[in-house]
Short mmCIF file of C-alpha atoms and ligand atoms in Angstrom, two decimals:
data_model
loop_
_atom_site.label_atom_id
_atom_site.label_comp_id
_atom_site.label_asym_id
_atom_site.label_seq_id
_atom_site.Cartn_x
_atom_site.Cartn_y
_atom_site.Cartn_z
CA MET A 88 -0.10 -0.12 0.03
CA MET A 89 1.07 3.51 -0.66
CA ASP A 90 2.85 5.88 1.81
CA ASN A 91 1.61 8.36 4.34
CA ILE A 92 4.08 11.23 3.35
CA LEU A 93 1.97 13.86 1.55
CA GLU A 94 0.49 15.36 4.40
CA GLY A 95 -1.65 18.66 3.99
CA LYS A 96 -0.42 19.67 0.76
CA LYS A 97 -2.67 22.32 -0.85
CA ILE A 98 -3.42 23.20 -4.59
CA ASP A 99 -0.36 24.86 -5.90
CA GLU A 100 -0.68 28.47 -6.94
CA THR A 101 0.88 28.07 -10.23
CA ARG A 102 -1.14 25.21 -11.17
CA GLN A 103 -4.19 26.90 -9.65
CA GLY A 104 -3.68 29.71 -12.22
CA GLU A 105 -4.28 26.79 -15.04
CA ALA A 106 -7.24 25.43 -13.25
CA LEU A 107 -8.58 28.96 -12.92
CA GLU A 108 -8.41 29.38 -16.55
CA MET A 109 -10.08 26.17 -17.22
CA ALA A 110 -12.81 26.85 -15.01
CA SER A 111 -13.54 30.33 -16.41
CA SER A 112 -13.29 29.03 -19.84
CA SER A 113 -16.39 26.93 -19.40
CA ASN A 114 -19.19 27.89 -17.05
CA PRO A 115 -17.91 29.94 -14.15
CA ASN A 116 -20.43 30.03 -11.12
CA GLY A 117 -18.28 32.62 -9.24
CA LYS A 118 -17.45 30.28 -6.49
CA LYS A 119 -14.32 29.11 -5.13
CA LEU A 120 -13.09 25.81 -4.07
CA PHE A 121 -10.39 25.18 -1.71
CA LEU A 122 -9.26 21.45 -1.65
CA GLU A 123 -6.72 20.08 0.73
CA SER A 124 -5.44 16.46 0.80
CA TYR A 125 -3.87 14.22 3.38
CA GLY A 126 -2.51 10.90 3.40
CA CYS A 127 -1.36 8.57 0.68
CA ALA A 128 -0.76 9.46 -2.98
CA MET A 129 -4.00 7.89 -4.02
CA ASN A 130 -5.66 10.76 -2.25
CA PHE A 131 -3.72 13.22 -4.26
CA ALA A 132 -4.69 11.70 -7.33
CA ASP A 133 -8.28 11.42 -6.34
CA SER A 134 -8.36 15.16 -5.45
CA GLU A 135 -7.41 15.77 -9.12
CA VAL A 136 -10.48 13.85 -10.25
CA VAL A 137 -12.61 15.80 -7.58
CA ALA A 138 -11.20 19.12 -8.90
CA SER A 139 -11.94 18.15 -12.48
CA ILE A 140 -15.54 17.16 -11.61
CA LEU A 141 -16.15 20.56 -9.74
CA ILE A 142 -14.42 22.79 -12.27
CA LYS A 143 -16.96 21.38 -14.81
CA GLN A 144 -19.47 22.62 -12.67
CA GLY A 145 -17.96 26.07 -12.73
CA TYR A 146 -16.06 26.18 -9.71
CA GLN A 147 -12.67 27.91 -9.59
CA THR A 148 -9.96 26.53 -7.46
CA THR A 149 -8.03 28.80 -4.90
CA ASN A 150 -5.03 28.36 -2.81
CA ASP A 151 -6.47 30.79 -0.04
CA GLU A 152 -8.83 29.05 2.34
CA LEU A 153 -10.17 32.58 3.40
CA GLU A 154 -11.64 33.13 -0.16
CA ALA A 155 -13.26 29.71 -0.37
CA ASP A 156 -16.87 29.22 -0.68
CA LEU A 157 -16.45 25.40 -0.60
CA ILE A 158 -13.75 23.64 1.35
CA LEU A 159 -13.10 19.93 0.74
CA ILE A 160 -10.61 17.99 2.80
CA ASN A 161 -9.63 14.66 1.31
CA THR A 162 -8.63 12.49 4.40
CA CYS A 163 -6.64 9.52 5.50
CA SER A 164 -7.63 7.11 8.36
CA ILE A 165 -4.53 4.99 8.22
CA ARG A 166 -3.28 5.58 11.59
CA GLU A 167 -5.07 7.59 14.60
CA ASN A 168 -2.71 10.51 14.41
CA ALA A 169 -3.61 11.10 10.68
CA GLU A 170 -7.33 11.23 11.75
CA GLU A 171 -6.50 13.74 14.63
CA ARG A 172 -4.71 16.11 12.36
CA VAL A 173 -7.82 16.44 10.04
CA ARG A 174 -10.24 16.83 13.07
CA LYS A 175 -8.11 19.63 14.25
CA ARG A 176 -8.57 21.33 10.75
CA LEU A 177 -12.25 20.71 10.73
CA THR A 178 -12.94 22.15 14.11
CA ASN A 179 -11.20 25.22 12.80
CA PHE A 180 -13.52 25.47 9.84
CA LYS A 181 -16.43 25.04 11.95
CA TYR A 182 -15.54 28.28 13.90
CA ARG A 183 -14.84 29.83 10.22
CA LYS A 184 -18.68 29.00 9.54
CA GLN A 185 -19.75 31.16 12.39
CA HIS A 186 -18.81 34.19 10.59
CA GLN A 187 -19.23 32.84 7.23
CA PRO A 188 -22.76 30.67 7.48
CA SER A 189 -22.78 30.33 3.59
CA LEU A 190 -19.39 28.51 3.67
CA ILE A 191 -19.73 24.73 2.82
CA VAL A 192 -17.24 22.19 4.40
CA GLY A 193 -17.02 18.72 3.37
CA VAL A 194 -15.06 15.74 4.27
CA LEU A 195 -13.98 13.13 1.40
CA GLY A 196 -12.03 9.92 1.39
CA CYS A 197 -11.34 7.28 4.13
CA MET A 198 -12.51 9.32 7.10
CA ALA A 199 -15.55 10.13 5.29
CA GLU A 200 -16.13 6.44 4.71
CA ARG A 201 -14.98 5.42 8.29
CA LEU A 202 -16.90 7.94 10.35
CA LYS A 203 -20.08 8.12 7.77
CA LYS A 204 -22.59 10.33 9.69
CA GLN A 205 -20.79 10.72 12.89
CA LEU A 206 -18.87 13.82 11.45
CA LEU A 207 -22.28 15.19 10.17
CA GLU A 208 -24.82 14.53 12.90
CA GLU A 209 -22.99 13.92 16.11
CA GLU A 210 -20.18 16.14 15.92
CA LYS A 211 -21.68 18.65 13.48
CA LEU A 212 -18.23 19.37 11.87
CA VAL A 213 -19.19 19.25 8.13
CA ASP A 214 -21.90 19.75 5.64
CA ILE A 215 -20.90 16.98 3.26
CA VAL A 216 -19.63 13.63 3.77
CA ALA A 217 -18.22 11.95 0.41
CA GLY A 218 -16.39 8.59 0.22
CA PRO A 219 -13.87 7.64 -2.28
CA ASP A 220 -16.50 6.10 -4.75
CA SER A 221 -18.93 8.95 -4.73
CA TYR A 222 -17.15 11.85 -6.22
CA ARG A 223 -19.35 11.86 -9.23
CA ASP A 224 -22.12 12.79 -7.00
CA LEU A 225 -20.33 15.86 -5.39
CA PRO A 226 -22.37 18.38 -7.56
CA SER A 227 -25.72 17.02 -6.35
CA LEU A 228 -24.46 16.75 -2.64
CA ILE A 229 -23.48 20.50 -2.79
CA ASN A 230 -26.93 21.12 -4.21
CA GLU A 231 -28.57 19.36 -1.19
CA VAL A 232 -26.58 21.63 1.10
CA GLU A 233 -27.38 24.76 -0.80
CA GLY A 234 -30.81 23.80 -0.34
CA GLY A 235 -30.42 23.84 3.47
CA GLN A 236 -29.59 20.02 4.20
CA LYS A 237 -26.66 17.95 5.18
CA ALA A 238 -25.65 15.64 2.47
CA VAL A 239 -23.95 12.21 2.48
CA ASN A 240 -22.72 9.52 0.18
CA VAL A 241 -20.60 6.72 1.43
CA LEU A 242 -21.69 3.89 -1.09
CA LEU A 243 -18.81 1.92 -2.40
CA SER A 244 -18.54 0.56 -5.56
CA ARG A 245 -17.50 -2.47 -7.43
CA GLU A 246 -16.82 -0.62 -10.62
CA GLU A 247 -15.97 2.78 -10.15
CA THR A 248 -12.46 3.61 -11.31
CA TYR A 249 -13.15 7.27 -12.64
CA ALA A 250 -11.53 5.91 -15.96
CA ASP A 251 -13.07 8.45 -18.08
CA ILE A 252 -12.54 11.48 -15.90
CA SER A 253 -9.32 13.78 -17.07
CA PRO A 254 -7.94 14.66 -13.82
CA VAL A 255 -7.09 18.55 -13.13
CA ARG A 256 -3.27 18.33 -12.26
CA LEU A 257 -2.89 20.14 -8.97
CA ASP A 258 1.04 20.21 -8.78
CA ASN A 259 2.76 23.13 -9.86
CA LYS A 260 5.57 21.64 -11.81
CA GLY A 261 4.30 19.87 -14.86
CA ILE A 262 6.91 17.19 -14.47
CA SER A 263 5.61 14.29 -12.62
CA SER A 264 2.18 12.81 -12.06
CA PHE A 265 0.39 10.06 -10.43
CA VAL A 266 -1.97 7.78 -12.52
CA SER A 267 -4.17 5.52 -10.58
CA ILE A 268 -4.54 1.96 -12.11
CA THR A 269 -6.52 0.11 -9.42
CA ARG A 270 -8.92 1.18 -6.55
CA GLY A 271 -9.63 -0.55 -3.22
CA CYS A 272 -7.85 -3.50 -1.74
CA ASP A 273 -8.83 -7.19 -1.43
CA ASN A 274 -6.01 -8.20 0.93
CA MET A 275 -7.32 -7.62 4.47
CA CYS A 276 -4.04 -7.34 6.07
CA SER A 277 -5.19 -7.55 9.69
CA PHE A 278 -4.08 -4.21 11.01
CA CYS A 279 -5.37 -2.19 7.98
CA VAL A 280 -8.49 0.18 7.63
CA VAL A 281 -8.09 0.43 3.86
CA PRO A 282 -10.34 -2.26 2.65
CA PHE A 283 -13.12 -1.04 4.80
CA THR A 284 -12.62 2.68 3.65
CA ARG A 285 -11.78 2.16 -0.01
CA GLY A 286 -13.67 -1.13 -0.72
CA ARG A 287 -12.96 -3.94 -2.94
CA GLU A 288 -10.28 -3.96 -5.57
CA ARG A 289 -10.99 -3.27 -9.18
CA SER A 290 -8.58 -2.50 -12.09
CA ARG A 291 -8.97 0.51 -14.66
CA ASP A 292 -9.28 -0.17 -18.45
CA PRO A 293 -5.75 -0.19 -19.67
CA GLN A 294 -6.49 1.73 -22.75
CA THR A 295 -7.32 4.60 -20.64
CA ILE A 296 -4.22 4.26 -18.50
CA VAL A 297 -1.97 4.56 -21.50
CA GLN A 298 -4.19 7.45 -23.05
CA GLU A 299 -3.60 9.23 -19.74
CA CYS A 300 0.17 8.57 -19.96
CA ARG A 301 0.35 9.68 -23.39
CA GLU A 302 -1.56 13.12 -22.80
CA LEU A 303 0.87 13.75 -19.95
CA PHE A 304 3.81 13.10 -22.06
CA GLU A 305 2.25 15.50 -24.80
CA GLN A 306 1.68 18.12 -21.94
CA GLY A 307 5.46 17.99 -21.10
CA TYR A 308 5.49 15.55 -18.20
CA ARG A 309 8.43 13.21 -18.03
CA GLU A 310 7.49 10.94 -15.27
CA VAL A 311 4.21 8.97 -14.16
CA THR A 312 3.92 6.89 -11.08
CA LEU A 313 1.30 4.18 -11.49
CA LEU A 314 -0.76 3.73 -8.46
CA GLY A 315 -2.58 0.79 -6.69
CA GLN A 316 -2.77 -0.44 -3.22
CA ASN A 317 -1.20 -3.56 -4.68
CA VAL A 318 -0.13 -2.97 -8.26
CA ASP A 319 0.86 -6.46 -8.71
CA SER A 320 -2.72 -7.70 -8.76
CA TYR A 321 -3.71 -5.33 -11.43
CA ARG A 322 -5.88 -7.50 -14.04
CA TRP A 323 -8.05 -6.54 -16.88
CA ASN A 324 -10.48 -9.07 -18.51
CA ILE A 325 -9.14 -11.70 -16.00
CA THR A 326 -11.36 -12.93 -13.02
CA ASN A 327 -9.99 -13.20 -9.48
CA LYS A 328 -9.48 -16.91 -10.09
CA GLY A 329 -7.35 -16.27 -13.19
CA GLU A 330 -9.88 -17.12 -15.84
CA ILE A 331 -10.32 -15.05 -18.93
CA LYS A 332 -13.69 -13.15 -18.74
CA ASP A 333 -14.28 -12.50 -22.59
CA GLU A 334 -12.33 -14.62 -24.81
CA THR A 335 -12.80 -12.23 -27.61
CA LYS A 336 -10.59 -9.30 -25.87
CA PRO A 337 -7.06 -9.13 -24.85
CA THR A 338 -6.28 -9.74 -21.10
CA THR A 339 -3.85 -7.36 -19.36
CA ASN A 340 -1.61 -7.97 -16.25
CA PHE A 341 0.59 -5.42 -14.32
CA ALA A 342 3.59 -6.50 -16.23
CA GLU A 343 1.90 -6.10 -19.52
CA LEU A 344 0.37 -2.85 -18.37
CA MET A 345 3.83 -1.48 -17.45
CA ALA A 346 5.45 -2.35 -20.88
CA MET A 347 2.38 -0.51 -22.48
CA CYS A 348 2.99 2.59 -20.60
CA ALA A 349 6.66 2.30 -21.20
CA GLU A 350 6.12 2.30 -24.84
CA VAL A 351 4.40 5.54 -24.84
CA HIS A 352 7.92 7.39 -25.11
CA PRO A 353 11.42 6.45 -24.08
CA ASP A 354 11.67 9.75 -22.32
CA LEU A 355 8.63 9.13 -20.13
CA ARG A 356 9.85 7.59 -16.93
CA ILE A 357 7.55 4.85 -15.27
CA ARG A 358 7.42 4.49 -11.58
CA PHE A 359 4.69 2.45 -9.69
CA SER A 360 3.53 1.82 -6.20
CA THR A 361 2.97 -0.31 -4.15
CA SER A 362 4.14 -3.69 -4.81
CA HIS A 363 3.06 -6.46 -2.85
CA PRO A 364 5.51 -9.18 -1.90
CA LYS A 365 2.96 -12.22 -2.10
CA ASP A 366 2.10 -11.05 -5.80
CA MET A 367 5.25 -9.54 -7.26
CA THR A 368 6.35 -12.01 -10.03
CA ASP A 369 9.58 -12.43 -11.84
CA GLU A 370 7.50 -11.29 -15.17
CA VAL A 371 7.30 -8.01 -13.59
CA LEU A 372 10.86 -7.81 -12.62
CA GLU A 373 11.83 -8.91 -16.18
CA THR A 374 9.59 -5.98 -17.62
CA ILE A 375 11.32 -3.60 -15.22
CA ALA A 376 14.62 -4.86 -16.46
CA LYS A 377 13.83 -4.86 -20.20
CA TYR A 378 12.76 -1.19 -20.34
CA ASP A 379 15.44 1.50 -19.66
CA ASN A 380 12.32 4.04 -18.67
CA ILE A 381 10.84 1.78 -16.23
CA CYS A 382 12.63 2.96 -12.82
CA ASN A 383 14.92 0.62 -11.04
CA TYR A 384 13.02 1.34 -7.88
CA ILE A 385 10.74 -1.14 -6.03
CA HIS A 386 8.87 -0.18 -2.85
CA LEU A 387 7.94 -3.32 -1.28
CA PRO A 388 6.41 -3.25 2.28
CA VAL A 389 7.77 -6.18 4.57
CA GLN A 390 5.90 -4.82 7.81
CA SER A 391 7.95 -7.37 10.11
CA GLY A 392 10.73 -9.53 9.72
CA ASN A 393 9.17 -12.48 11.83
CA THR A 394 6.79 -15.08 10.09
CA GLU A 395 4.73 -15.61 13.23
CA VAL A 396 3.93 -11.83 13.00
CA LEU A 397 3.38 -11.70 9.42
CA LYS A 398 0.87 -14.40 9.73
CA LYS A 399 -0.93 -12.63 12.40
CA MET A 400 -1.03 -9.62 10.32
CA ASN A 401 -2.44 -11.80 7.40
CA ARG A 402 0.34 -10.69 4.93
CA GLY A 403 0.15 -13.77 2.88
CA TYR A 404 3.97 -14.36 3.01
CA SER A 405 6.79 -15.49 5.52
CA ARG A 406 9.96 -13.95 6.15
CA GLU A 407 11.77 -16.54 3.78
CA TRP A 408 9.19 -15.71 0.93
CA TYR A 409 9.97 -12.05 1.43
CA LEU A 410 13.96 -12.65 1.12
CA ASN A 411 13.17 -14.67 -1.92
CA ARG A 412 11.46 -11.77 -3.66
CA ILE A 413 14.42 -9.62 -2.74
CA ASP A 414 16.82 -12.33 -4.22
CA ALA A 415 14.85 -12.35 -7.24
CA ILE A 416 14.96 -8.32 -7.29
CA LYS A 417 18.85 -8.46 -6.78
CA ARG A 418 19.19 -11.18 -9.65
CA ILE A 419 16.96 -9.80 -12.25
CA VAL A 420 17.11 -5.93 -11.53
CA PRO A 421 20.50 -5.65 -9.95
CA GLU A 422 20.41 -1.86 -10.00
CA ALA A 423 17.11 -1.61 -8.24
CA ALA A 424 16.81 0.50 -5.21
CA ILE A 425 14.33 -1.14 -2.61
CA SER A 426 12.31 0.63 -0.02
CA THR A 427 9.85 -0.91 2.37
CA ASP A 428 7.35 -0.12 5.22
CA ILE A 429 7.58 -1.40 8.71
CA ILE A 430 5.20 -1.60 11.51
CA THR A 431 6.73 -1.98 14.94
CA GLY A 432 4.90 -3.09 18.12
CA PHE A 433 2.11 -5.12 16.51
CA CYS A 434 -0.23 -7.08 18.79
CA GLY A 435 1.95 -9.52 21.14
CA GLU A 436 5.32 -8.72 19.30
CA THR A 437 8.05 -10.12 21.43
CA GLU A 438 11.65 -8.97 21.76
CA GLU A 439 12.71 -11.57 19.68
CA GLN A 440 10.12 -10.98 17.01
CA HIS A 441 11.35 -7.40 16.88
CA GLN A 442 15.01 -8.44 16.47
CA ASP A 443 13.98 -10.49 13.56
CA THR A 444 12.77 -7.18 12.04
CA LEU A 445 16.08 -5.73 12.85
CA SER A 446 18.15 -8.62 11.21
CA LEU A 447 15.88 -8.57 8.30
CA ILE A 448 16.81 -4.84 7.65
CA GLU A 449 20.44 -5.60 7.96
CA GLU A 450 20.22 -8.61 5.57
CA VAL A 451 18.09 -6.74 2.89
CA LYS A 452 19.80 -3.31 2.94
CA PHE A 453 17.00 -1.13 2.08
CA ASP A 454 17.62 2.11 0.29
CA PHE A 455 14.86 3.75 2.22
CA ALA A 456 11.97 2.75 4.94
CA TYR A 457 8.73 4.32 6.27
CA MET A 458 8.58 3.05 9.90
CA TYR A 459 5.47 3.09 12.11
CA LYS A 460 4.26 2.41 15.46
CA TYR A 461 1.16 0.15 15.20
CA SER A 462 -1.94 2.05 15.71
CA GLU A 463 -5.06 0.20 16.37
CA ARG A 464 -7.93 0.69 13.86
CA PRO A 465 -11.48 0.17 14.63
CA LYS A 466 -13.28 -2.75 12.77
CA THR A 467 -9.93 -4.24 11.60
CA LEU A 468 -9.35 -8.14 12.15
CA ALA A 469 -6.56 -7.18 14.56
CA GLU A 470 -8.85 -4.97 16.57
CA ARG A 471 -11.41 -7.87 16.87
CA LYS A 472 -8.92 -10.65 17.34
CA TYR A 473 -5.92 -9.47 19.36
CA GLU A 474 -4.79 -7.18 21.98
CA ASP A 475 -2.90 -3.99 21.11
CA ASP A 476 -0.66 -4.83 24.22
CA ILE A 477 2.60 -3.32 23.60
CA PRO A 478 3.11 -0.38 25.89
CA GLU A 479 3.80 2.86 24.03
CA GLU A 480 7.26 3.44 25.45
CA VAL A 481 8.19 -0.09 24.18
CA LYS A 482 6.69 0.77 20.72
CA GLN A 483 8.52 4.05 20.76
CA ARG A 484 12.18 2.16 21.76
CA ARG A 485 11.66 -0.35 19.08
CA LEU A 486 10.67 2.30 16.56
CA THR A 487 13.81 4.32 17.42
CA GLU A 488 16.12 1.06 17.12
CA ILE A 489 14.62 0.42 13.71
CA ILE A 490 15.01 4.24 12.43
CA THR A 491 18.67 4.29 13.74
CA LEU A 492 19.62 0.95 11.99
CA GLN A 493 17.97 2.16 8.74
CA ARG A 494 19.42 5.52 8.89
CA GLU A 495 22.92 4.10 9.19
CA GLN A 496 22.25 1.66 6.20
CA GLY A 497 20.90 4.29 4.06
CA MET A 498 23.97 6.50 4.65
CA VAL A 499 26.24 3.41 3.66
CA ILE A 500 24.12 3.01 0.48
CA ASN A 501 24.06 6.57 -0.55
CA GLN A 502 28.05 6.77 0.20
CA SER A 503 28.23 3.94 -2.43
CA TYR A 504 27.05 6.60 -5.11
CA VAL A 505 30.06 8.65 -4.58
CA GLY A 506 32.09 8.91 -7.70
CA LYS A 507 29.53 7.44 -9.97
CA THR A 508 27.34 9.57 -12.52
CA VAL A 509 23.40 9.23 -12.52
CA LYS A 510 20.88 10.39 -14.79
CA VAL A 511 18.71 12.95 -13.09
CA LEU A 512 15.17 14.42 -14.05
CA VAL A 513 15.34 18.07 -13.29
CA GLU A 514 12.46 19.18 -10.92
CA GLY A 515 13.69 22.76 -10.57
CA THR A 516 15.36 24.84 -7.63
CA SER A 517 16.46 23.04 -4.35
CA LYS A 518 14.29 23.78 -1.42
CA LYS A 519 17.33 24.47 0.61
CA SER A 520 19.32 26.61 -1.64
CA ASP A 521 18.35 29.06 -4.65
CA ASP A 522 21.75 28.20 -6.18
CA MET A 523 21.12 24.61 -6.39
CA LEU A 524 18.86 22.48 -8.54
CA CYS A 525 17.22 19.04 -7.61
CA GLY A 526 15.71 16.17 -9.16
CA ARG A 527 15.50 12.29 -8.55
CA ASN A 528 17.66 9.60 -10.04
CA ASP A 529 16.29 6.28 -11.52
CA GLN A 530 16.37 4.93 -7.80
CA ASN A 531 14.13 7.69 -6.48
CA THR A 532 16.90 9.20 -4.47
CA MET A 533 16.97 13.21 -4.38
CA VAL A 534 19.95 14.60 -5.90
CA VAL A 535 21.15 18.25 -5.63
CA PHE A 536 23.62 19.91 -7.72
CA PRO A 537 24.75 23.81 -8.54
CA LYS A 538 22.56 25.39 -11.00
CA VAL A 539 23.40 25.16 -14.55
CA ASP A 540 21.28 26.47 -17.61
CA VAL A 541 18.79 23.52 -17.92
CA GLN A 542 14.96 23.59 -17.96
CA PRO A 543 12.93 21.52 -15.48
CA ALA A 544 11.55 18.26 -17.06
CA SER A 545 14.90 17.68 -18.69
CA TYR A 546 17.55 15.04 -18.01
CA VAL A 547 21.04 15.80 -16.93
CA ASN A 548 23.89 13.50 -16.06
CA VAL A 549 25.22 14.27 -12.49
CA LYS A 550 28.37 12.97 -11.07
CA ILE A 551 27.96 12.22 -7.21
CA THR A 552 30.62 13.89 -4.98
CA ASP A 553 29.11 13.78 -1.69
CA CYS A 554 25.82 12.70 0.31
CA THR A 555 23.83 12.70 3.36
CA SER A 556 21.57 9.81 4.52
CA ALA A 557 18.66 11.06 2.31
CA THR A 558 20.25 13.21 -0.35
CA LEU A 559 22.94 12.95 -3.08
CA ILE A 560 25.13 15.88 -3.78
CA GLY A 561 26.93 16.30 -7.09
CA GLU A 562 27.65 18.34 -10.30
CA VAL A 563 26.44 18.12 -13.77
CA VAL A 564 28.79 16.51 -16.22
CA ALA A 565 28.44 16.34 -20.17
N1 5AD B 792 -0.70 1.24 12.24
C1 5AD B 792 0.53 1.36 11.82
N2 5AD B 792 0.75 1.47 10.55
C2 5AD B 792 0.00 1.11 9.49
N3 5AD B 792 0.06 1.03 8.25
C3 5AD B 792 -1.03 0.51 7.78
N4 5AD B 792 -2.06 0.22 8.78
C4 5AD B 792 -1.40 0.70 9.95
C5 5AD B 792 -1.63 0.80 11.36
N5 5AD B 792 -2.81 0.33 11.76
C6 5AD B 792 1.26 1.18 7.55
C7 5AD B 792 1.91 0.00 6.63
C8 5AD B 792 1.25 0.29 5.53
C9 5AD B 792 1.59 1.78 5.28
C10 5AD B 792 0.97 2.67 4.43
O1 5AD B 792 1.21 2.30 6.65
O2 5AD B 792 3.19 -0.14 6.84
O3 5AD B 792 2.26 -0.29 4.40
FE1 SF4 B 793 -1.89 -2.25 1.80
FE2 SF4 B 793 -2.58 -4.53 3.05
FE3 SF4 B 793 -3.79 -2.29 3.68
FE4 SF4 B 793 -4.29 -3.59 1.24
S1 SF4 B 793 -5.02 -4.25 3.51
S2 SF4 B 793 -4.22 -1.29 1.73
S3 SF4 B 793 -2.26 -4.55 0.82
S4 SF4 B 793 -1.50 -2.72 4.02
#
């Protein structure tokens, strides 16, 4: 599943300009939309679908919440603290409404799905509650509110993929974009709320995915990230049991889909997230190896290094299976960077089991890891079946041990790049210094280098001279 790293990002002003233009060129209604997203990349991709739907209704997007007529917050339920952050935001807006009674506030995404009417009726925090499969219904939900009612749609769908909606790109750079390929998740990992909030897994028509990649390339984009909770289970015209649905039509699996996207143009980088250890096939790895423009970067969440814990987590693989997949990556795509997700302090986790996670980190040598303390989520299998019995201070100590080890290893890996030359897709000026440019290499590591005369969205070769545990530093070479 995807990482919870993009919290509280707002519509960027530059892109907002474009969105405004689009809105005013159709049928402006004079109203302004402020849209804020929390959580995983899928939420950010969904917000672009929401913006598209509402701009068609005449809304203009704004970056200034104070001038908004409609505020929509796309939310995340993955851990308790993600929800707490959003609740604080919603409480703020509630006070705003006292001074601006016409202001409409809506909650979208996973919290909408999980809490349903609670935010609306008990806590009276919002006017609209719209789950992840109900965004086409937003115009009528807004109408209901304008008619003086509260509005809710949290129906989950087995078919909705928003395949025909062209997302309005909300990032400012026009270089890299998310493209969703599946929605929902059927895996039922015992700690995870996603199957409850995002519903059953479904794949999007491959032709619409390739078409979206093509349009992005034509607009100047040079990188797409194919998104799904488990991209390896992408399947088109194939049933869950692996049978062909319609013999007269072609089938597509994830490896084939990636190849189709890679064929759009050799200068369009293809990334993907998230891979699942139980489903990632050698065919996928061979496809990555075959195409230069499919990035050598695999995010493969392990969650724990102990087989018993993995069993309780319902992950569908053992420590040995995971290590076998790592061996396959190192054999078939030797250049690949590997990152992971780890949960520490899961129900009943012993000290020895924690040591197994540390030893797995040492064995694999991850380039990067997202590391979390277990947070019990209502309704999940783990909440119903196991006790959240690891004390907070033990969770924290284990997390610190994991982070410390990972940081050391990340530093060693980055040091191994020093002296090498890497190909970087230029994103723009570095956040830390106006004199530096930044971009990512094929392996997804951030690279910074002194400014030269190149445009964003072009490729440069950078010779690495130095590094930190998270960044490579170098200079452009011919
Ligand atoms: N507690 C802590 N971390 C969680 N994740 C998912 N559910 C939980 C939870 N209840 C983590 C997993 C997943 C990542 C996106 O979030 O590591 O891969
Ligand atoms: Fe990812 Fe498992 Fe949650 Fe599905 S259930 S989104 S695979 S962690």
